[in-house]
Coordinates of C-alpha atoms and ligand atoms in Angstrom, one line a residue:
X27 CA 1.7 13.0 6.9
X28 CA 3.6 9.6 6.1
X29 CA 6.0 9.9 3.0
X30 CA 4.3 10.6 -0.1
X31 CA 4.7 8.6 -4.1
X32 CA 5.5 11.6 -6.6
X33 CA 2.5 10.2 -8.6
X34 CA 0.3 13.3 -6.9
X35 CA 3.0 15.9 -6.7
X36 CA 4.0 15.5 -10.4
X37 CA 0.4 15.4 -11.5
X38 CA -0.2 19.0 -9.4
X39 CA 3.0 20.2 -11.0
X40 CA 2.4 19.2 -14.3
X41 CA -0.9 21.2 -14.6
X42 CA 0.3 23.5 -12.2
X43 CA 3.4 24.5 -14.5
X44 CA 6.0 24.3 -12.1
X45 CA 8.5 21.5 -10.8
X46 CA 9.4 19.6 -7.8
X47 CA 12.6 19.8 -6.4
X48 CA 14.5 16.9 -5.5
X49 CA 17.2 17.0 -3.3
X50 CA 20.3 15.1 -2.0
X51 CA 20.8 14.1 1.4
X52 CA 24.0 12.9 3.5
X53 CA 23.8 13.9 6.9
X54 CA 20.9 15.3 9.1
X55 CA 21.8 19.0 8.6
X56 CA 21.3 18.8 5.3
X57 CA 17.7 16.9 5.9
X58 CA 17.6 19.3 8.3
X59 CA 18.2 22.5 6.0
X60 CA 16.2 21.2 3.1
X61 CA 12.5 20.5 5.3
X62 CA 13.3 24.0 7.1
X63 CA 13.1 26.0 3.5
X64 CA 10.3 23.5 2.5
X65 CA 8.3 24.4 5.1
X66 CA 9.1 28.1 5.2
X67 CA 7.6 28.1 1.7
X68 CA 5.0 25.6 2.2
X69 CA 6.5 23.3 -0.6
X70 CA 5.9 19.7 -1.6
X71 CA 9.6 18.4 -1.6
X72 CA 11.6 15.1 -2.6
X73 CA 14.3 14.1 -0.6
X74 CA 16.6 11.7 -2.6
X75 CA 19.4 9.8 -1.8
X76 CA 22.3 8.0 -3.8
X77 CA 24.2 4.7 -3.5
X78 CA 26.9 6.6 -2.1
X79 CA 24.6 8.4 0.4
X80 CA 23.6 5.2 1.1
X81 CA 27.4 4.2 2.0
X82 CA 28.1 6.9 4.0
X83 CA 25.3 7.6 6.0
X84 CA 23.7 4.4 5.9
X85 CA 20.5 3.6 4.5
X86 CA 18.5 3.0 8.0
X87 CA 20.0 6.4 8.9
X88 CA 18.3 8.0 6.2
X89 CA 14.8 6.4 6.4
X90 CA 15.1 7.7 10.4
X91 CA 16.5 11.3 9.7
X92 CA 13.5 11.4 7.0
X93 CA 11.1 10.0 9.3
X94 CA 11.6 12.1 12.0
X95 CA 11.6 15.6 9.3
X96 CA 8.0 14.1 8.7
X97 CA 7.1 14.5 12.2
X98 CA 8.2 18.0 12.4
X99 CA 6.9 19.3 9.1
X100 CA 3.3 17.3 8.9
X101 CA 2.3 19.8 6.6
X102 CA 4.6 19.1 4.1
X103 CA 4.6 16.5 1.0
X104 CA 7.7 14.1 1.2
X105 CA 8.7 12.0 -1.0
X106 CA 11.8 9.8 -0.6
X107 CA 13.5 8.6 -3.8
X108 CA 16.9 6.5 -4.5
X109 CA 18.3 8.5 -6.8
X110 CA 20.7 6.6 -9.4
X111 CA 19.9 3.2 -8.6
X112 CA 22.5 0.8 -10.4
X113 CA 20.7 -2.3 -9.9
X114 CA 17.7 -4.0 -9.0
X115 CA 18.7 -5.5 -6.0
X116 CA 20.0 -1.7 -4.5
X117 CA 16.0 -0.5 -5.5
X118 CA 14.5 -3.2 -4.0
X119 CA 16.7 -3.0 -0.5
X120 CA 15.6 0.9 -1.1
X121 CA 11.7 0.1 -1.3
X122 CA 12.0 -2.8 1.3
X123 CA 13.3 0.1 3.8
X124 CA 11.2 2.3 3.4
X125 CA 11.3 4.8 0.2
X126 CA 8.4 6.1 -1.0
X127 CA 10.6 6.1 -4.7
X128 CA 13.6 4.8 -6.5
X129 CA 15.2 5.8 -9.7
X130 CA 16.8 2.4 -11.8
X131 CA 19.6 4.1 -14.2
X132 CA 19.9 1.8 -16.9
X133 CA 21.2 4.5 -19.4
X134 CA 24.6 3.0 -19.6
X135 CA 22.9 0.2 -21.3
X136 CA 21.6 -0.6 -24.6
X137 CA 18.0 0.6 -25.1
X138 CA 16.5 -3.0 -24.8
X139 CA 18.8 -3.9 -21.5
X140 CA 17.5 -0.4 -20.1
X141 CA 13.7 -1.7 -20.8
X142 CA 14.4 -5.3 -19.6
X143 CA 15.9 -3.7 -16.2
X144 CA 13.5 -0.8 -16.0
X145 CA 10.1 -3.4 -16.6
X146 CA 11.9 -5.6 -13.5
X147 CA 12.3 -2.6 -11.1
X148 CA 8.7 -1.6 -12.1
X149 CA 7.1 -4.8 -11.4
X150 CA 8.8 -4.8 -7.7
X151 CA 7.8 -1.2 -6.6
X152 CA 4.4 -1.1 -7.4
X153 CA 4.0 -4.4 -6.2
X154 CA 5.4 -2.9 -3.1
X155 CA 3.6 0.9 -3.2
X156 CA 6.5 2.5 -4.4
X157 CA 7.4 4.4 -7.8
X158 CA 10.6 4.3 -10.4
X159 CA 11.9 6.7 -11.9
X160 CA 14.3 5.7 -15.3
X161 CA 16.3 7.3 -17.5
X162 CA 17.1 7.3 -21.3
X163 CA 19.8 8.9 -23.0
X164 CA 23.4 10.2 -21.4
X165 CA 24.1 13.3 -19.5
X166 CA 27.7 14.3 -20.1
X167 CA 30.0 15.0 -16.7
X168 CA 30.6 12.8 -13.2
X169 CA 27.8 10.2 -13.3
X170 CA 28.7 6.8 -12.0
X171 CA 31.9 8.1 -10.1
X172 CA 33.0 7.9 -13.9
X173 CA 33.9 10.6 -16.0
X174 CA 31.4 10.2 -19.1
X175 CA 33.1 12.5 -22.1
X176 CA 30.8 14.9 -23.5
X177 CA 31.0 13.3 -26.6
X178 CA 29.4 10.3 -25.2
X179 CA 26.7 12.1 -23.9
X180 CA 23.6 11.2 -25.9
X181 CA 20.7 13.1 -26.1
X182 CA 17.2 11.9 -25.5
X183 CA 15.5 10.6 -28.7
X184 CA 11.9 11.6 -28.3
X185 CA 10.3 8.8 -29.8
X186 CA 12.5 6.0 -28.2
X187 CA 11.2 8.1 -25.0
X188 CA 7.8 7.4 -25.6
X189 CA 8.6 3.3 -26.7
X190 CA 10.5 3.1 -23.7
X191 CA 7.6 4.5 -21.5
X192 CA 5.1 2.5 -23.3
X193 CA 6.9 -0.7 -22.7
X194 CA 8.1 -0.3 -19.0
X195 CA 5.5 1.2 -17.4
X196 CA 7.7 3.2 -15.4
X197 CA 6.4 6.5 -13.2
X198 CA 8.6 9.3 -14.8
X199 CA 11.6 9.6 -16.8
X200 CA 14.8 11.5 -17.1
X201 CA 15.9 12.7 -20.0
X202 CA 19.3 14.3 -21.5
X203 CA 19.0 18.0 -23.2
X204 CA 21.9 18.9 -22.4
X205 CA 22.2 19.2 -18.6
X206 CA 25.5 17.7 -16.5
X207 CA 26.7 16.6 -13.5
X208 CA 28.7 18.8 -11.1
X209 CA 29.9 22.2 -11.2
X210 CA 31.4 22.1 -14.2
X211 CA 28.5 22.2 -17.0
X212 CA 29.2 24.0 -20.4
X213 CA 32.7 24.9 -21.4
X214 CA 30.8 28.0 -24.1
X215 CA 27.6 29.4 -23.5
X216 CA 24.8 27.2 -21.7
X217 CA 22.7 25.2 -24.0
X218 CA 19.2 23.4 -23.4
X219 CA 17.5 21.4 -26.1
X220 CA 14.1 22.5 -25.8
X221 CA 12.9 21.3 -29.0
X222 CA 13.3 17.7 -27.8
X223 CA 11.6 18.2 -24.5
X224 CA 9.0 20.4 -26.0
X225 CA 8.4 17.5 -28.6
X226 CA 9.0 14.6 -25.9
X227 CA 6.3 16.6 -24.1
X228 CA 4.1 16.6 -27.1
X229 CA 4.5 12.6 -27.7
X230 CA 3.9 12.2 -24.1
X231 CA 1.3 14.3 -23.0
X232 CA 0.6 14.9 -19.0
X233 CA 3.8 12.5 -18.3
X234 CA 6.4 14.1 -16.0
X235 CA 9.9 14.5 -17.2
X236 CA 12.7 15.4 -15.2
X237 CA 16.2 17.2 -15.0
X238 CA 19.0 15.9 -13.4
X239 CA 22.7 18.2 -13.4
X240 CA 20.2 20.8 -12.8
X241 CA 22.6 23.1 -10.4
X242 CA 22.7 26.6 -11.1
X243 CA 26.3 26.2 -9.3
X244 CA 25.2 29.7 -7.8
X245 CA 28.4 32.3 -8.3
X246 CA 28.0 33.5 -4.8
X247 CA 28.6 30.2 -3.4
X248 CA 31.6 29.4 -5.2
X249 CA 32.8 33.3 -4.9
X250 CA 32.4 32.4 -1.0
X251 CA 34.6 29.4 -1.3
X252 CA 37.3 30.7 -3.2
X253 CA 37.3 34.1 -1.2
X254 CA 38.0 31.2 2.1
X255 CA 41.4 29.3 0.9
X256 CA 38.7 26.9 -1.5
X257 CA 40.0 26.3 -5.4
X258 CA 36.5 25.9 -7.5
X259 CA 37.4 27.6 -10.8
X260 CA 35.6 27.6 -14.1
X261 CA 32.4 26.3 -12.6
X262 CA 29.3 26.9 -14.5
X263 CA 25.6 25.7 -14.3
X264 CA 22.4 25.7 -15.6
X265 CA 20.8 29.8 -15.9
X266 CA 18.0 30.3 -13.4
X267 CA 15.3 30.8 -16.3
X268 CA 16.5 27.8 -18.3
X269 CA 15.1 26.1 -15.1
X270 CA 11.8 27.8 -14.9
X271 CA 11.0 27.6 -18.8
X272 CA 11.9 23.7 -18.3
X273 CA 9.7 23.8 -15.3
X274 CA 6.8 25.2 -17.3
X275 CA 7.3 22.6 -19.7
X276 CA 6.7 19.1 -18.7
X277 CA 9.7 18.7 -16.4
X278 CA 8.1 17.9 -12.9
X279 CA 11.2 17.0 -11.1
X280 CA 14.7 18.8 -11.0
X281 CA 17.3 17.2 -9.1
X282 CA 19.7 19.6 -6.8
X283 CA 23.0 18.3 -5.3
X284 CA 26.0 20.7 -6.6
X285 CA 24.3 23.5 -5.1
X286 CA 23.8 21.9 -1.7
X287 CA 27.1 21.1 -1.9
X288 CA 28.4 24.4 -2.4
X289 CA 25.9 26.6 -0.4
X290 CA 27.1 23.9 3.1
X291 CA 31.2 23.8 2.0
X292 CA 31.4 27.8 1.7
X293 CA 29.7 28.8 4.4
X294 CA 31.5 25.9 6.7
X295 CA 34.6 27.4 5.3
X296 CA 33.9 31.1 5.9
X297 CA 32.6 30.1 9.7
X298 CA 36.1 28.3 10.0
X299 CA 37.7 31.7 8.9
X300 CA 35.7 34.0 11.0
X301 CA 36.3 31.9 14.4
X302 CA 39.9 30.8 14.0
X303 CA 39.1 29.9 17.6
X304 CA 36.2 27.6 17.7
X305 CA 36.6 24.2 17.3
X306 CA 32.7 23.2 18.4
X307 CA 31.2 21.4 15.2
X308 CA 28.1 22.9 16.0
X309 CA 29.3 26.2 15.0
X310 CA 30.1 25.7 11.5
X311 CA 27.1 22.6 11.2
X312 CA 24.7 25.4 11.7
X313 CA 26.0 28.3 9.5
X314 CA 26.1 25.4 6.6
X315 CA 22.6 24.3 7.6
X316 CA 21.0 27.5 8.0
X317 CA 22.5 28.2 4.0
X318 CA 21.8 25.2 3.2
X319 CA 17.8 26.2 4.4
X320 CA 17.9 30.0 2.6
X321 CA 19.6 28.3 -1.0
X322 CA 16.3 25.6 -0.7
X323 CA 14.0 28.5 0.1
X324 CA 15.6 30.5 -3.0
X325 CA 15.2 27.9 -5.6
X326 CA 11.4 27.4 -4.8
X327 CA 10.6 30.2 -4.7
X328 CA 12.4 31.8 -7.6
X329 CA 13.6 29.0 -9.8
X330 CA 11.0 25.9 -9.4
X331 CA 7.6 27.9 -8.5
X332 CA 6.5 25.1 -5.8
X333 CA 6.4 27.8 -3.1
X334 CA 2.3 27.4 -1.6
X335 CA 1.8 24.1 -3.4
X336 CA 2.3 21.9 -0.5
Ligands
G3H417 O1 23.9 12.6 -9.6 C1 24.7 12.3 -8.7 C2 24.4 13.0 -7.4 O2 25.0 14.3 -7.4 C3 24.9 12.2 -6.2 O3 26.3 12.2 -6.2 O4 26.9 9.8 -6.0 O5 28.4 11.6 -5.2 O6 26.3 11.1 -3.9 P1 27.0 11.1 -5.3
13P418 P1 23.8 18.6 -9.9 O1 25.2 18.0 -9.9 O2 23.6 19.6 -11.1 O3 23.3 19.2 -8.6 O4 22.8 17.4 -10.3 C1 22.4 16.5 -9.3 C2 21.7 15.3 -9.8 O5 21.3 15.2 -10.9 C3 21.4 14.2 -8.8 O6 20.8 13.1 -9.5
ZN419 ZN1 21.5 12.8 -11.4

């Protein structure tokens, strides 16, 4: 199957009840990981990249890695999404190589800058087959490689959601309810504002939302670093059933990156501990894959409900 627009998979989700999960790739064991637990479930699955996946792996590298997943898992729906484009010139190198998606984040900018950016991006991809994502309102935590104070995170206003839809034409849209970047989420209790998606969902009616900062930042995982000379402390995500009662709202797309993050660095690090020896990459690469695979297979299944969908 050749790579896949989420225009299908968020219409199946959206009626369906359940979300897509979108996940970010740097390296081939992580692509690797990721289609392995897609498959194993038989789940439609996005695999996103971000600028800075972009700088370190390369962009070709990525389009290749993802072509060659497509070969192995034909049965699988993949879409490949830029996910925090800055500008439109990153989104259109992005859709000129290859991705099936991009995501423009104009939040940083005034509502009408946003639009004006958003409307450009728009025009260019599905001129070109592709589909944009945007995103109104702030999410507090590490977005930009810039510490955004959670004072300064704003909230999604519904109605502004649905003018900005209206106006740019774009393909979904992510909104801020009170999700973050990173492992470090909620200081008190966790906190989603369901009211505003329930009534964004109700001023937009079959349109597919979605969550980024959506991490559970999984306890074991960061247990397992700590417990193998790591120092993660006071990390806290989103609760697994916040996720699914967003999922059987109109959220269609959850984004996943902390928790890849933490499922490959604690198991490299206790494969290091176990085989003090060992100094063959391979080793450690695979024990991080292969969690990597099981923590993809576990959110599916339990958390975004797109196990059999594919
Ligand atoms: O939302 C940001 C993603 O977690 C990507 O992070 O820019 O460090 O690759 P990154
Ligand atoms: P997490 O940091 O919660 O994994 O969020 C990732 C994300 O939103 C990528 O865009
Ligand atoms: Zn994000």
């Amino acid at each position: 199957m050749p790579l896949t627009r989420t225009t299908e998979m968020f219409k199946k989700a959206y009626e369906g009840h359940y979300a897509v999960g979108a996940f970010n790739v740097n390296n081939m064991e992580i692509i690797q990981g990721i289609m392995e637990g897609a498959e194993a479930t038989h789940s439609p699955v996005i695999l996103q990249a971000s600028e800075g996946a972009r700088t370190y792996a390369g962009q070709d590298y990525i389009v290749g890695l993802t072509k060659i997943a497509l070969t192995r898992c034909p049965d699988i729906p993949v879409a490949l999404h830029l996910d925090h484009g800055s500008t439109f010139e990153v989104c259109k190198a992005c859709i000129d190589g290859g991705f099936s998606s991009v995501m423009i984040d104009g939040s940083k900018y005034p509502f009408d800058e946003n639009a004006a950016l958003t409307k450009k991006v728009v025009e260019y991809a599905h001129a070109h087959g592709a589909v944009v994502e945007a995103e109104l309102g702030r999410l507090a935590g590490v977005e930009d490689h810039v510490n955004v104070a959670e004072k300064d995170a704003i909230f999604t206003d519904p109605d502004q959601a649905a003018e900005f839809v209206e106006l740019t034409h774009c393909d979904s849209l992510a909104i801020a309810i009170g999700t973050s970047h990173g492992a470090y989420k909620f200081k008190g209790d966790p906190y989603l504002d369901f009211d505003r998606l329930e009534k964004v969902g109700r001023l937009l009616p079959g349109y597919p939302i979605v969550l980024h900062g959506a991490s559970t930042v999984i306890p074991e995982f960061v247990e397992k670093c700590n417990r193998f000379g790591g120092e993660v402390n006071g990390a806290k995500g989103v609760p697994e059933e916040m996720l699914r009662k967003a999922a059987s709202m109109a959220v269609c797309k959850i984004n996943i990156d902390t928790d890849i993050r933490l499922a490959l660095t604690s198991s490299i690090r206790e494969s290091l501990h176990e085989h003090p020896e060992t100094f063959d990459p391979r080793m450690y690469l695979k024990a991080g894959r292969e969690a990597v695979k099981q923590m993809v297979m576990h959110k599916i299944t339990a958390v975004l409900g797109s196990d059999g969908q594919a």
